[in-house]
Tab-separated table of C-alpha atoms (C1' of nucleotides) in Angstrom:
chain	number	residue	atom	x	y	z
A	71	UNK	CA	0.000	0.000	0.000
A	72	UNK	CA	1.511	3.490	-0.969
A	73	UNK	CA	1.531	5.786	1.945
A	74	UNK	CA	-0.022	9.174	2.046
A	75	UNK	CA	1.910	12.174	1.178
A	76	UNK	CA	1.845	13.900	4.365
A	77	UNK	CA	1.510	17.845	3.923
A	78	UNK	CA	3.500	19.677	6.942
A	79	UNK	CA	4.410	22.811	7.791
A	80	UNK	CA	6.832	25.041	10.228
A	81	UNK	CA	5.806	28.700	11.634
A	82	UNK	CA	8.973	29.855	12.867
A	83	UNK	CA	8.728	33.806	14.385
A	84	UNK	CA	11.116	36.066	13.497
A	85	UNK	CA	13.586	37.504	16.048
A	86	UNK	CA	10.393	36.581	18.386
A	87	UNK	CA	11.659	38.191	21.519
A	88	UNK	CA	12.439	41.135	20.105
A	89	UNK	CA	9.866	41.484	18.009
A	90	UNK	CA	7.019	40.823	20.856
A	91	UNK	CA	9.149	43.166	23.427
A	92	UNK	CA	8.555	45.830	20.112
A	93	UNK	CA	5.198	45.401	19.591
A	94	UNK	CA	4.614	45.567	23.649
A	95	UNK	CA	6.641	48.943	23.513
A	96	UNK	CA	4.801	49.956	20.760
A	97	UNK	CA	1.764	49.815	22.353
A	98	UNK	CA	2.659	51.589	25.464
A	99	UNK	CA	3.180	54.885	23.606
A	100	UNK	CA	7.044	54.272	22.729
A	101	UNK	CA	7.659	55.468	19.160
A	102	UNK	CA	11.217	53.579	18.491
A	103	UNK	CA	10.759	50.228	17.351
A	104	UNK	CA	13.322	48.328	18.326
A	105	UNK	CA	12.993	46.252	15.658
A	106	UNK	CA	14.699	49.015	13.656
A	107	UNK	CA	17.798	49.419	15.485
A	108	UNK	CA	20.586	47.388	16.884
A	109	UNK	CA	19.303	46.046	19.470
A	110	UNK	CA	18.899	42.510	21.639
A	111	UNK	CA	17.067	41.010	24.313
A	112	UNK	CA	19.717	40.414	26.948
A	113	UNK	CA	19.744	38.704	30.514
A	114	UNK	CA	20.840	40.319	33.618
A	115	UNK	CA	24.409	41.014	33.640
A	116	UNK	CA	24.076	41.657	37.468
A	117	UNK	CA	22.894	38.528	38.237
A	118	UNK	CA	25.569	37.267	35.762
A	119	UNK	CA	23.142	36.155	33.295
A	120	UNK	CA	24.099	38.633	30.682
A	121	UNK	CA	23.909	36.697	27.185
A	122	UNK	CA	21.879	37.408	24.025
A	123	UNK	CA	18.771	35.970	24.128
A	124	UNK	CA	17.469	37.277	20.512
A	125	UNK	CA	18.531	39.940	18.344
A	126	UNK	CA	17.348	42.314	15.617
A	127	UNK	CA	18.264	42.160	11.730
A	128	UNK	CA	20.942	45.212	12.044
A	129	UNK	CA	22.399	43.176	15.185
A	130	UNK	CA	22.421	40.147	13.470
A	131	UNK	CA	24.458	41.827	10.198
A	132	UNK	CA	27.054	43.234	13.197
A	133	UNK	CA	27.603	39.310	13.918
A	134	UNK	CA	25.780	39.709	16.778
A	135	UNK	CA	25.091	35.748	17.513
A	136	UNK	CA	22.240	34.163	20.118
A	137	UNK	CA	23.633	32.719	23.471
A	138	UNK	CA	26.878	34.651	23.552
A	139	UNK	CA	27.863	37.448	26.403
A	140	UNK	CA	25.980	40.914	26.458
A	141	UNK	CA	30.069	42.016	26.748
A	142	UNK	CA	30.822	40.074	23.292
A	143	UNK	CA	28.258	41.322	21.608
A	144	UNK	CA	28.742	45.134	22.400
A	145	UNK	CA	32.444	44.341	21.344
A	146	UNK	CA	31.121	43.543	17.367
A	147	UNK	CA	28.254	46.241	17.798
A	148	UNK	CA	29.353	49.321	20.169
A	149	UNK	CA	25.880	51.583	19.900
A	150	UNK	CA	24.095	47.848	20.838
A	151	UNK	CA	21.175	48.851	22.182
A	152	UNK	CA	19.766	45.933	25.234
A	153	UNK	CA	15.799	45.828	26.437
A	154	UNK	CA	14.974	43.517	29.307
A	155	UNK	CA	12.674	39.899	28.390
A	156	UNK	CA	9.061	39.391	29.526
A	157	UNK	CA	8.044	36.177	29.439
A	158	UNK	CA	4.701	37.057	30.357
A	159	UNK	CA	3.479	38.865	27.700
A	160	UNK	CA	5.288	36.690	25.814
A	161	UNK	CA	3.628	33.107	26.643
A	162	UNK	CA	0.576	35.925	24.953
A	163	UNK	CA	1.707	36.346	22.049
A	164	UNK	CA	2.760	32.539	21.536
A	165	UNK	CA	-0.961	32.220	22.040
A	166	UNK	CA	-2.392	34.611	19.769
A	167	UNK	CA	-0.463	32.472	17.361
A	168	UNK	CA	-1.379	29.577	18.281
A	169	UNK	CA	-5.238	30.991	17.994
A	170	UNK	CA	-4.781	31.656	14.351
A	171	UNK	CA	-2.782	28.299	13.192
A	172	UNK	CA	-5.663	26.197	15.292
A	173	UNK	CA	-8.256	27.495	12.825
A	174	UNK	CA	-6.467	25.971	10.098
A	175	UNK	CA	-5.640	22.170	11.811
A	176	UNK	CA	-6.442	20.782	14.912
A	177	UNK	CA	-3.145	18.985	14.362
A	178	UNK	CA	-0.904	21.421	15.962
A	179	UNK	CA	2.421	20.996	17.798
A	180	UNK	CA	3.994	23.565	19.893
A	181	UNK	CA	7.715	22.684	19.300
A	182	UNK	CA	8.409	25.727	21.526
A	183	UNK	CA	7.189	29.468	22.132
A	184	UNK	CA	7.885	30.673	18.778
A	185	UNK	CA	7.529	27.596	16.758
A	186	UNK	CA	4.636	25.286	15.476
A	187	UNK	CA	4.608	22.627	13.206
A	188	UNK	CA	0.539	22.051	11.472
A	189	UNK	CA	0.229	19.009	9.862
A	190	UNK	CA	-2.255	19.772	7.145
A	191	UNK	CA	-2.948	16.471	5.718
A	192	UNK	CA	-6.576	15.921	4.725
A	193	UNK	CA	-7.218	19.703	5.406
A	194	UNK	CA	-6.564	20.794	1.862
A	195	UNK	CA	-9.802	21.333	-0.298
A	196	UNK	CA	-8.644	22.073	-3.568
A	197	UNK	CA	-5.811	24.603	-2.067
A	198	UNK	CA	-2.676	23.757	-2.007
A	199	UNK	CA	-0.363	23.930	0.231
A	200	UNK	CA	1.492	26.749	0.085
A	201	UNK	CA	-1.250	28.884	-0.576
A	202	UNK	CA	-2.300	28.198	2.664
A	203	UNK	CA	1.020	29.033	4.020
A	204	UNK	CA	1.273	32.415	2.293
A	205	UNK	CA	-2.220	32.997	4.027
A	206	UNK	CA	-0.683	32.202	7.652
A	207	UNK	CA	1.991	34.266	6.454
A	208	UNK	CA	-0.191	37.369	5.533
A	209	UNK	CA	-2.488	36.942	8.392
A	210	UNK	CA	-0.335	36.999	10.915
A	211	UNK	CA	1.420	39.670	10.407
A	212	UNK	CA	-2.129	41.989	9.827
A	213	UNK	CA	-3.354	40.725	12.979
A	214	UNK	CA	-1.009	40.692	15.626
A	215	UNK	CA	1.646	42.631	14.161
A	216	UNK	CA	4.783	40.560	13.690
A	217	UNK	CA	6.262	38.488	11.031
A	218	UNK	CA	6.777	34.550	10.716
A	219	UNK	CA	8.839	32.525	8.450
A	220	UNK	CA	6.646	29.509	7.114
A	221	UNK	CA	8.332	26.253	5.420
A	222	UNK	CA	6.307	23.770	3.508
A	223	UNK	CA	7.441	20.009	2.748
A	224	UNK	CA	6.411	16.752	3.116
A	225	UNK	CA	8.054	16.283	6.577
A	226	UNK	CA	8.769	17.828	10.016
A	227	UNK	CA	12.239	17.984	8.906
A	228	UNK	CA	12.300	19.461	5.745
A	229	UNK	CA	9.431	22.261	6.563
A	230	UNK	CA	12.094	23.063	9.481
A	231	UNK	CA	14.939	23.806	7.239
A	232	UNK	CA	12.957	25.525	4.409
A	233	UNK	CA	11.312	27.888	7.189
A	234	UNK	CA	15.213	28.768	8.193
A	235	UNK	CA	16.409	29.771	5.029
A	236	UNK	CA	16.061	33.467	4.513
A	237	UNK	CA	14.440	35.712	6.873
A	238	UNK	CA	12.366	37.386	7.598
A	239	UNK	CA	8.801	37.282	6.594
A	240	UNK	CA	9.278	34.302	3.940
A	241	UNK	CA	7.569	31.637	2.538
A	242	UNK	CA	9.750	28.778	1.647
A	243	UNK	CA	9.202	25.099	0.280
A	244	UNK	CA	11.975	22.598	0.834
A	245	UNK	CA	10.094	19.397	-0.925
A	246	UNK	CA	11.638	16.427	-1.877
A	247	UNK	CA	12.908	17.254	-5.564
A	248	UNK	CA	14.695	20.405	-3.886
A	249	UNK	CA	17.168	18.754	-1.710
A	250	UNK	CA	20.086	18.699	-4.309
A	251	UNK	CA	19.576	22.306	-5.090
A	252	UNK	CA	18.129	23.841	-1.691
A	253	UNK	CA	19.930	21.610	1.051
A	254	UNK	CA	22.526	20.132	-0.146
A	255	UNK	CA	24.300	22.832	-0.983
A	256	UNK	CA	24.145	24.450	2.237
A	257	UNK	CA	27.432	23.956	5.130
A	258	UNK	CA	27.025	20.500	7.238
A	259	UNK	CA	26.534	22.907	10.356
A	260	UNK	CA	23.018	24.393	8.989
A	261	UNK	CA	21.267	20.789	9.071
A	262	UNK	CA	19.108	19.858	12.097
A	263	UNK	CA	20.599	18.564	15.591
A	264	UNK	CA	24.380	19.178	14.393
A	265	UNK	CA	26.211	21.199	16.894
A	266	UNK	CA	29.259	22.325	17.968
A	267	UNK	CA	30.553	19.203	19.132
A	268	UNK	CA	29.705	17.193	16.144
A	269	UNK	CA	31.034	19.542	13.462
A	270	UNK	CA	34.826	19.631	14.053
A	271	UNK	CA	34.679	15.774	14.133
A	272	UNK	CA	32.856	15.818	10.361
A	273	UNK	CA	35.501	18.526	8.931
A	274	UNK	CA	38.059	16.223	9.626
A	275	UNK	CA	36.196	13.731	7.744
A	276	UNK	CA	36.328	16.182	5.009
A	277	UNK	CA	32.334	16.629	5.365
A	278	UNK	CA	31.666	20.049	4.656
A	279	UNK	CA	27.908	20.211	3.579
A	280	UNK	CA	25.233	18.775	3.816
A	281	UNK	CA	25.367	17.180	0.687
A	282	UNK	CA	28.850	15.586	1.564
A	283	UNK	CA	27.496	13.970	4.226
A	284	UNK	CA	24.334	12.912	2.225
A	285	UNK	CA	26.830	11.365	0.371
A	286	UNK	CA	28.184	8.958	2.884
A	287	UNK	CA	27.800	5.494	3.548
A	288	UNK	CA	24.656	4.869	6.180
A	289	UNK	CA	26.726	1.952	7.364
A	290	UNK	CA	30.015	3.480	8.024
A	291	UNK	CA	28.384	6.862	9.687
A	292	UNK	CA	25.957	4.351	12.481
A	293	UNK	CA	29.935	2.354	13.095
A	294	UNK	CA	30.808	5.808	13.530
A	295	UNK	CA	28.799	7.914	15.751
A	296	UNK	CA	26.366	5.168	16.544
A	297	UNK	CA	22.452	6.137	16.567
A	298	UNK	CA	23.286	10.162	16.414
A	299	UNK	CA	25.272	8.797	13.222
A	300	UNK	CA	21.884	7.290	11.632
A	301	UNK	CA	20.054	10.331	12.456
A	302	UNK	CA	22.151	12.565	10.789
A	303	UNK	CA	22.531	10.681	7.675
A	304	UNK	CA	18.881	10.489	7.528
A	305	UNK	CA	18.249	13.822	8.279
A	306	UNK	CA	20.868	15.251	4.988
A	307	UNK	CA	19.054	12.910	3.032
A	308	UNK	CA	15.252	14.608	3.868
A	309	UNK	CA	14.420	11.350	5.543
A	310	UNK	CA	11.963	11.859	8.385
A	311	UNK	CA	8.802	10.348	9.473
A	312	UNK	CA	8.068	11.427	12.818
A	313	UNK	CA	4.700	12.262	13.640
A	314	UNK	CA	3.197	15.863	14.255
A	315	UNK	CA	2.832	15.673	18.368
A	316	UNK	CA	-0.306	17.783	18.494
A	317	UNK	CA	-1.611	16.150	21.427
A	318	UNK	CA	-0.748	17.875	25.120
A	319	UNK	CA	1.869	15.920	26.506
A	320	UNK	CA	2.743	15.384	29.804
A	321	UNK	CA	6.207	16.629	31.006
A	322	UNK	CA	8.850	14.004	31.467
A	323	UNK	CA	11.356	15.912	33.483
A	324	UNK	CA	10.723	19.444	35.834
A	325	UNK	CA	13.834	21.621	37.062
A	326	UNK	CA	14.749	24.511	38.165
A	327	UNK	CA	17.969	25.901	38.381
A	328	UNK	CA	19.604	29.385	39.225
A	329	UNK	CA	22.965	30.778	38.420
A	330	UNK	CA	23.455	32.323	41.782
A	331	UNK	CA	24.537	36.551	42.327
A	332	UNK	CA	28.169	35.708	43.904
A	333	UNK	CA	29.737	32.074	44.001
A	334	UNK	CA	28.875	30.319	47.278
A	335	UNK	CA	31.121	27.993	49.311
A	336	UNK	CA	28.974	27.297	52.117
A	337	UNK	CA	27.118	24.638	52.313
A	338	UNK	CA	24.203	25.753	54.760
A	339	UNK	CA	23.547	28.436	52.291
A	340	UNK	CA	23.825	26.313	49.355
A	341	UNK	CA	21.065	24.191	51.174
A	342	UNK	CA	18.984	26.931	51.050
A	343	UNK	CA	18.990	27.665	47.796
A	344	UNK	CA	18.142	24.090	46.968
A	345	UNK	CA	15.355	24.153	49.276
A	346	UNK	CA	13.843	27.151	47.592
A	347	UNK	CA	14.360	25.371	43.892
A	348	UNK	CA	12.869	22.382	45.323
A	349	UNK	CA	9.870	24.480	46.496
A	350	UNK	CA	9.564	25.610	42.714
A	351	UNK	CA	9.958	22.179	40.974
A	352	UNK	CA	7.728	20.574	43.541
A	353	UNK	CA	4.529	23.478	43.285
A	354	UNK	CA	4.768	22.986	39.554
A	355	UNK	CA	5.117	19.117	39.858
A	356	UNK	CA	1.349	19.531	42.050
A	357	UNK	CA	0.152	22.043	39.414
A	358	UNK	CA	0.672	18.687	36.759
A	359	UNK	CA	-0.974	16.425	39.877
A	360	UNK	CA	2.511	14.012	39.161
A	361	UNK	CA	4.805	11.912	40.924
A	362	UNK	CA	8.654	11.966	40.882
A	363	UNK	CA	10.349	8.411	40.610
A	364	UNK	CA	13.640	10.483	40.604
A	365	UNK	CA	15.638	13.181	42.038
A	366	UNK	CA	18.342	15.082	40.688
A	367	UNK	CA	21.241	17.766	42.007
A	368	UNK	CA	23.069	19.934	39.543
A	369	UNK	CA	25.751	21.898	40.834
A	370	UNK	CA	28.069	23.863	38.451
A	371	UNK	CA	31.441	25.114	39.707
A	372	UNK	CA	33.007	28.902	39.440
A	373	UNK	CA	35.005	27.439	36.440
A	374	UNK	CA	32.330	25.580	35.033
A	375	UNK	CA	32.578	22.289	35.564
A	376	UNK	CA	29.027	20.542	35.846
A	377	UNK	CA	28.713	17.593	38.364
A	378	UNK	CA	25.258	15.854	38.640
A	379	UNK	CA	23.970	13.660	40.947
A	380	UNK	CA	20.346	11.694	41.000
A	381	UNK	CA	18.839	9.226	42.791
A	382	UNK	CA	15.815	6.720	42.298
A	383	UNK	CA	13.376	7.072	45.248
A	384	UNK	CA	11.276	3.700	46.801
A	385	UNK	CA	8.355	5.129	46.212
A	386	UNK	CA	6.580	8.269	44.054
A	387	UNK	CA	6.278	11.354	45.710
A	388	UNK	CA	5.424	14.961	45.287
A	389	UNK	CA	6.394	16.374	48.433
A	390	UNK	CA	8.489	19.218	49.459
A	391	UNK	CA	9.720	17.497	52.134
A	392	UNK	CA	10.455	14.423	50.883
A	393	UNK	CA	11.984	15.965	47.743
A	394	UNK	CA	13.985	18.155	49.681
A	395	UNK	CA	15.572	15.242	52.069
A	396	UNK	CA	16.879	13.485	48.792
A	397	UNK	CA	18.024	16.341	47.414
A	398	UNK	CA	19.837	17.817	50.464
A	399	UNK	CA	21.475	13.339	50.464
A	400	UNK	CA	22.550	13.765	46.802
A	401	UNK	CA	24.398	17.075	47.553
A	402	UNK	CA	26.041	16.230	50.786
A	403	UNK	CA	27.352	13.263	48.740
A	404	UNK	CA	28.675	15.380	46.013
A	405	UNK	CA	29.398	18.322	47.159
A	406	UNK	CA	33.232	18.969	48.476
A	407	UNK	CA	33.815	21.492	51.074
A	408	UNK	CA	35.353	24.633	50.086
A	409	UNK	CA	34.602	24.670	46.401
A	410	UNK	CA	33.194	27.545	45.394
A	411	UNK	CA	29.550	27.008	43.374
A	412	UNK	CA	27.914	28.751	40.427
A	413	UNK	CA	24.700	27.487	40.072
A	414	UNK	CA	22.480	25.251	41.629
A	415	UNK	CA	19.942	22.882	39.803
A	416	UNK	CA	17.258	20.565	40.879
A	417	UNK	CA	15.563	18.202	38.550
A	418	UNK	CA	12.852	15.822	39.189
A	419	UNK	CA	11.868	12.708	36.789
A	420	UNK	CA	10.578	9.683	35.498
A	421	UNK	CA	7.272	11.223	36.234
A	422	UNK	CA	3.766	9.418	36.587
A	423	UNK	CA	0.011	10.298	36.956
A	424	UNK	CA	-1.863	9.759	39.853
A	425	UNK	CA	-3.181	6.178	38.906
A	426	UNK	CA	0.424	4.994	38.220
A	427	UNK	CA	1.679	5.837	41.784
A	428	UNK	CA	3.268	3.053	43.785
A	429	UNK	CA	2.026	3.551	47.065
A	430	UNK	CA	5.305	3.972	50.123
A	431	UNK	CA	5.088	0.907	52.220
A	432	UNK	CA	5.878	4.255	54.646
A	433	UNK	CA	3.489	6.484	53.764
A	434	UNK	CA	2.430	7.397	57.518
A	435	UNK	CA	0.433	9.749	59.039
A	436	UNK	CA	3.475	12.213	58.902
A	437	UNK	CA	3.789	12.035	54.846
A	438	UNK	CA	0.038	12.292	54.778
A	439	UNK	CA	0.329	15.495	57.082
A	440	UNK	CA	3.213	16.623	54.541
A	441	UNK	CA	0.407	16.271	51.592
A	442	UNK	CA	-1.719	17.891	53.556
A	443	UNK	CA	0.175	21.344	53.998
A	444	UNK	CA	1.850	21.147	50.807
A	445	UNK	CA	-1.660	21.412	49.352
A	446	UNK	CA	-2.868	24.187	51.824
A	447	UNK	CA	0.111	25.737	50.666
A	448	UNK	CA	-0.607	25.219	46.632
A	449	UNK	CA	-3.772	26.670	47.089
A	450	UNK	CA	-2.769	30.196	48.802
A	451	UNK	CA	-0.180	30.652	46.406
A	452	UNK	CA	-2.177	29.972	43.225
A	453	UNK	CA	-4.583	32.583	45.009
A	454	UNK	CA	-2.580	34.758	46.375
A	455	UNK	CA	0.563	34.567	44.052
A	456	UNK	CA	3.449	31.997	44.202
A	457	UNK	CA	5.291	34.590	47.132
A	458	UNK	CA	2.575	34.946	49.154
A	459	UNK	CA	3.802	32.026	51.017
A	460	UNK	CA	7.200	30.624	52.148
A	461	UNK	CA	8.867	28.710	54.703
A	462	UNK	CA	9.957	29.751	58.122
A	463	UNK	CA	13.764	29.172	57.720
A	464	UNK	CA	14.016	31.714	54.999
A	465	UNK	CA	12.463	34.470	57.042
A	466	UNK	CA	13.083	37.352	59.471
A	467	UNK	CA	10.578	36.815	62.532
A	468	UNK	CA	8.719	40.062	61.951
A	469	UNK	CA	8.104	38.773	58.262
A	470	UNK	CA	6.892	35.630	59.926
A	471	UNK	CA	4.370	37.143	61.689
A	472	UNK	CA	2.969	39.361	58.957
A	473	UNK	CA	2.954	35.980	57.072
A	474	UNK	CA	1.221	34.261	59.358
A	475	UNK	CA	-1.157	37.366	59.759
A	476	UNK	CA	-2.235	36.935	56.391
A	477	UNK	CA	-2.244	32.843	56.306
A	478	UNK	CA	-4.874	33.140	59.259
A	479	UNK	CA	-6.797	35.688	57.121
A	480	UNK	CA	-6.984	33.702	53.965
A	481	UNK	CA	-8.223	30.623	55.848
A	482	UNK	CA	-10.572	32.302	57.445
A	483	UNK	CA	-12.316	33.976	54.602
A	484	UNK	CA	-11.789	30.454	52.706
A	485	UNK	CA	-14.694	29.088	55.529
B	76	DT	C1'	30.015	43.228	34.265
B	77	DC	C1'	32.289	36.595	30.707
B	78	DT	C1'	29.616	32.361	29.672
B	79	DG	C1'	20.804	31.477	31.123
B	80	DG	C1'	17.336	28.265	31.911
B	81	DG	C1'	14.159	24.766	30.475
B	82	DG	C1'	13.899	20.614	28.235
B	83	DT	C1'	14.784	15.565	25.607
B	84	DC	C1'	17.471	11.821	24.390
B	85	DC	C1'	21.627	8.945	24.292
B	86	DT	C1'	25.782	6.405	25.995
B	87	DA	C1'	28.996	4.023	28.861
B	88	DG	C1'	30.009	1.581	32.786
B	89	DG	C1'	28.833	-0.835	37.010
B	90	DA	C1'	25.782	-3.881	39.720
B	91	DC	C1'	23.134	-7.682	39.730
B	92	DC	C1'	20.574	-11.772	38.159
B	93	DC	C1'	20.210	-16.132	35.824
C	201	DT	C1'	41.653	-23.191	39.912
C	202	DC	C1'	37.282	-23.877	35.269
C	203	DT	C1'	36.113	-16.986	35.521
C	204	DG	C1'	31.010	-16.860	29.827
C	205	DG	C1'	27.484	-13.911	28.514
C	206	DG	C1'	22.778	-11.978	27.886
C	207	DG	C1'	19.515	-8.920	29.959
C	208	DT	C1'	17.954	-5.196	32.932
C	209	DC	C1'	18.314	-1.434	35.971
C	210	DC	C1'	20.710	2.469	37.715
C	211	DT	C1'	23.824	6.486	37.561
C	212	DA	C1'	26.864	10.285	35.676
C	213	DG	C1'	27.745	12.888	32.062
C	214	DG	C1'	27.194	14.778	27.520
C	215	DA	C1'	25.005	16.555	23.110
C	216	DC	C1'	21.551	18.996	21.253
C	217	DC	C1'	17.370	21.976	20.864
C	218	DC	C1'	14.917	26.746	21.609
DNA sequence: TCTGGGGTCCTAGGACCC
DNA sequence: TCTGGGGTCCTAGGACCC
């Protein structure tokens, strides 16, 4: 039986950051648009976060590149102009997207904030394809203002690499026919899940696009670089025939993890950090209603070295508490005295639902008391926002009582 | 004022069992 | 005085993505 021709396509926003931070400025009575200048998105250089997060077109043509320093950057493009992130408003606009692409398939996967993939098969009437995607195109950018890149092909893949090929505010189709011309042509580093690591090691093959590696033998790339080796000699030859993932999936992993303000060494305050990401990871681990099977500590050094350690627990759990006694094991075990730390990291997975939990041959009257508050807890904050409450070992006493002030309050007017 | 934070997936080696 | 080998689970670390 000859399978169907499936009809994808990427959305892909350009500079979307940047552009959504414009728009929001735009609409608060600022006449620059940023998009206009030299400008990025940057972290927090005071809380040593200071990297590009997304950039502008005149940025970009400075060499301005994604990820590196807020320092580096200024270095290539002196009159750099940086604007502070809002995820907020920008979860929004991601929406507002989402709202238009959902009217054209229900088949919809969020592949991040600022990217979609539609699979469109069966949804064509006498259209085609790209018609439709010059519509998206078009009506996006009338009705909330900001541009997308749109690539049409026959598989995730390939409408992933067409949408990245010149931007912004472009249609492009990448279908099967076009590889020689349209991909293969292009350097080995542009294709799909190649990075930095990978691409020194195929130079010295004397792969240098993606053609070249097309090129290869299947066999001798798998001996190679095992199953990363298959994918990537799949992926240069437009092979790819995973499914559109339009249906809400569960999380697999949560963390949290902070870079802190100055480099710690003590390990009573590194404890409280981790308590406080545990507190995070744990609230939205409730929000899912899921159950960690595993626990995991990442601590990164002043000179970046990362050291993780996890641990499998007995039983499923999502309490602080509990969560928080692992976590405080694993970094007693790893952590040696004296070395100054980074950033802290805690991860929680190999998640399950409810109805999967194994039930602790422990679970006593004090873990159900743990539920119990944790849940008292869940509720104030989702009411009264996630600061409203916080635990005693963190806080001044006069905070304490003003806390506690307000706790009595809120249960009261809950009767 | 140099290098984020949130994810997924894979691999290698050790422990353990039969 | 012979020391294999397959399978599974667990852990640490790494590569890659946006």
């Amino acid at each position: 039986m000859e399978k169907i021709q499936r009809q994808i396509l990427h959305i892909d926003v350009n500079n979307a950051f940047l552009s959504w931070t414009a728009i929001d400025r735009l609409a608060m009575g600022e006449t620059l648009d940023i998009r206009n200048i030299e400008a990025v998105i940057g972290g927090d250089e005071t809380k040593r976060s200071g990297i590009v997060l997304a950039k502008s077109t005149k940025a970009k043509k400075k060499g301005v590149t994604t990820g590196e320093t807020l320092y580096q950057a200024r270095l290539k493009c002196p009159n750099l102009q940086v604007f502070k992130g809002d995820y907020k408003s920008y979860k929004k606009h991601s929406n507002d997207l989402y709202n238009i692409l959902s009217q054209y398939t229900d088949k919809i996967e969020r592949f991040s904030i600022d990217e979609c993939f539609l699979d469109m098969t069966g949804c064509l009437i006498g259209e085609s394809l790209l018609s439709k995607a010059y519509e998206i195109n078009k009506r996006v950018k009338e009705e909330l203002g900001f541009t997308v890149n749109v690539g049409v092909a026959h598989n995730k893949l390939l409408a992933k690499m067409a949408s990245d090929f010149t931007k912004p505010d472009k249609v492009h189709t990448l279908f099967e026919e076009e590889i020689p011309s349209k991909m293969w042509t292009l350097p080995v580093s542009e294709l799909f899940m190649l990075g930095k690591k990978t691409i020194p090691k195929l130079y010295n093959m004397g792969i240098k696009t993606i053609g070249d590696l097309a090129k290869q033998d299947k066999e001798y790339m798998v001996k190679k670089f095992g199953k990363h080796g298959l994918i990537m000699w799949e992926y240069s030859n437009g092979i790819d025939n995973s499914e559109v993932h339009y249906l809400e999936e569960k999380p697999k992993g949560i963390g949290n993890s902070v870079t802190l303000p100055t480099d710690l060494a003590e390990k009573e305050k590194i404890e409280k950090v981790l308590l406080t990401l545990v507190e995070q990871v744990t609230y939205r681990l409730r929000r899912y209603n899921m159950y960690a099977n595993v626990v995991n500590v990442q601590l990164r050094t002043k000179d970046f070295k990362d050291f993780s350690h996890q641990r499998k627990l007995s039983y499923s759990t999502a309490n602080t508490k509990e969560i928080y006694n692992t976590a405080k094991e694993l970094l007693n075990e790893m952590y040696k005295n004296g070395t100054y730390i980074r950033l802290v990291g805690v991860r929680v997975d190999n998640l399950v639902e409810e109805d999967e939990v194994q039930i602790s041959l422990f679970n006593n009257d004090t873990s159900k008391k743990q539920e119990k508050l944790d849940k008292v807890v869940d509720s104030l904050k989702q009411k009264y926002g996630y600061n409203s409450v916080t635990r005693a070992r963190k806080i001044t006493f006069r905070k304490y009582y003003k806390i506690k002030r307000c706790i009595v309050n809120c249960l009261t007017k809950n009767k």
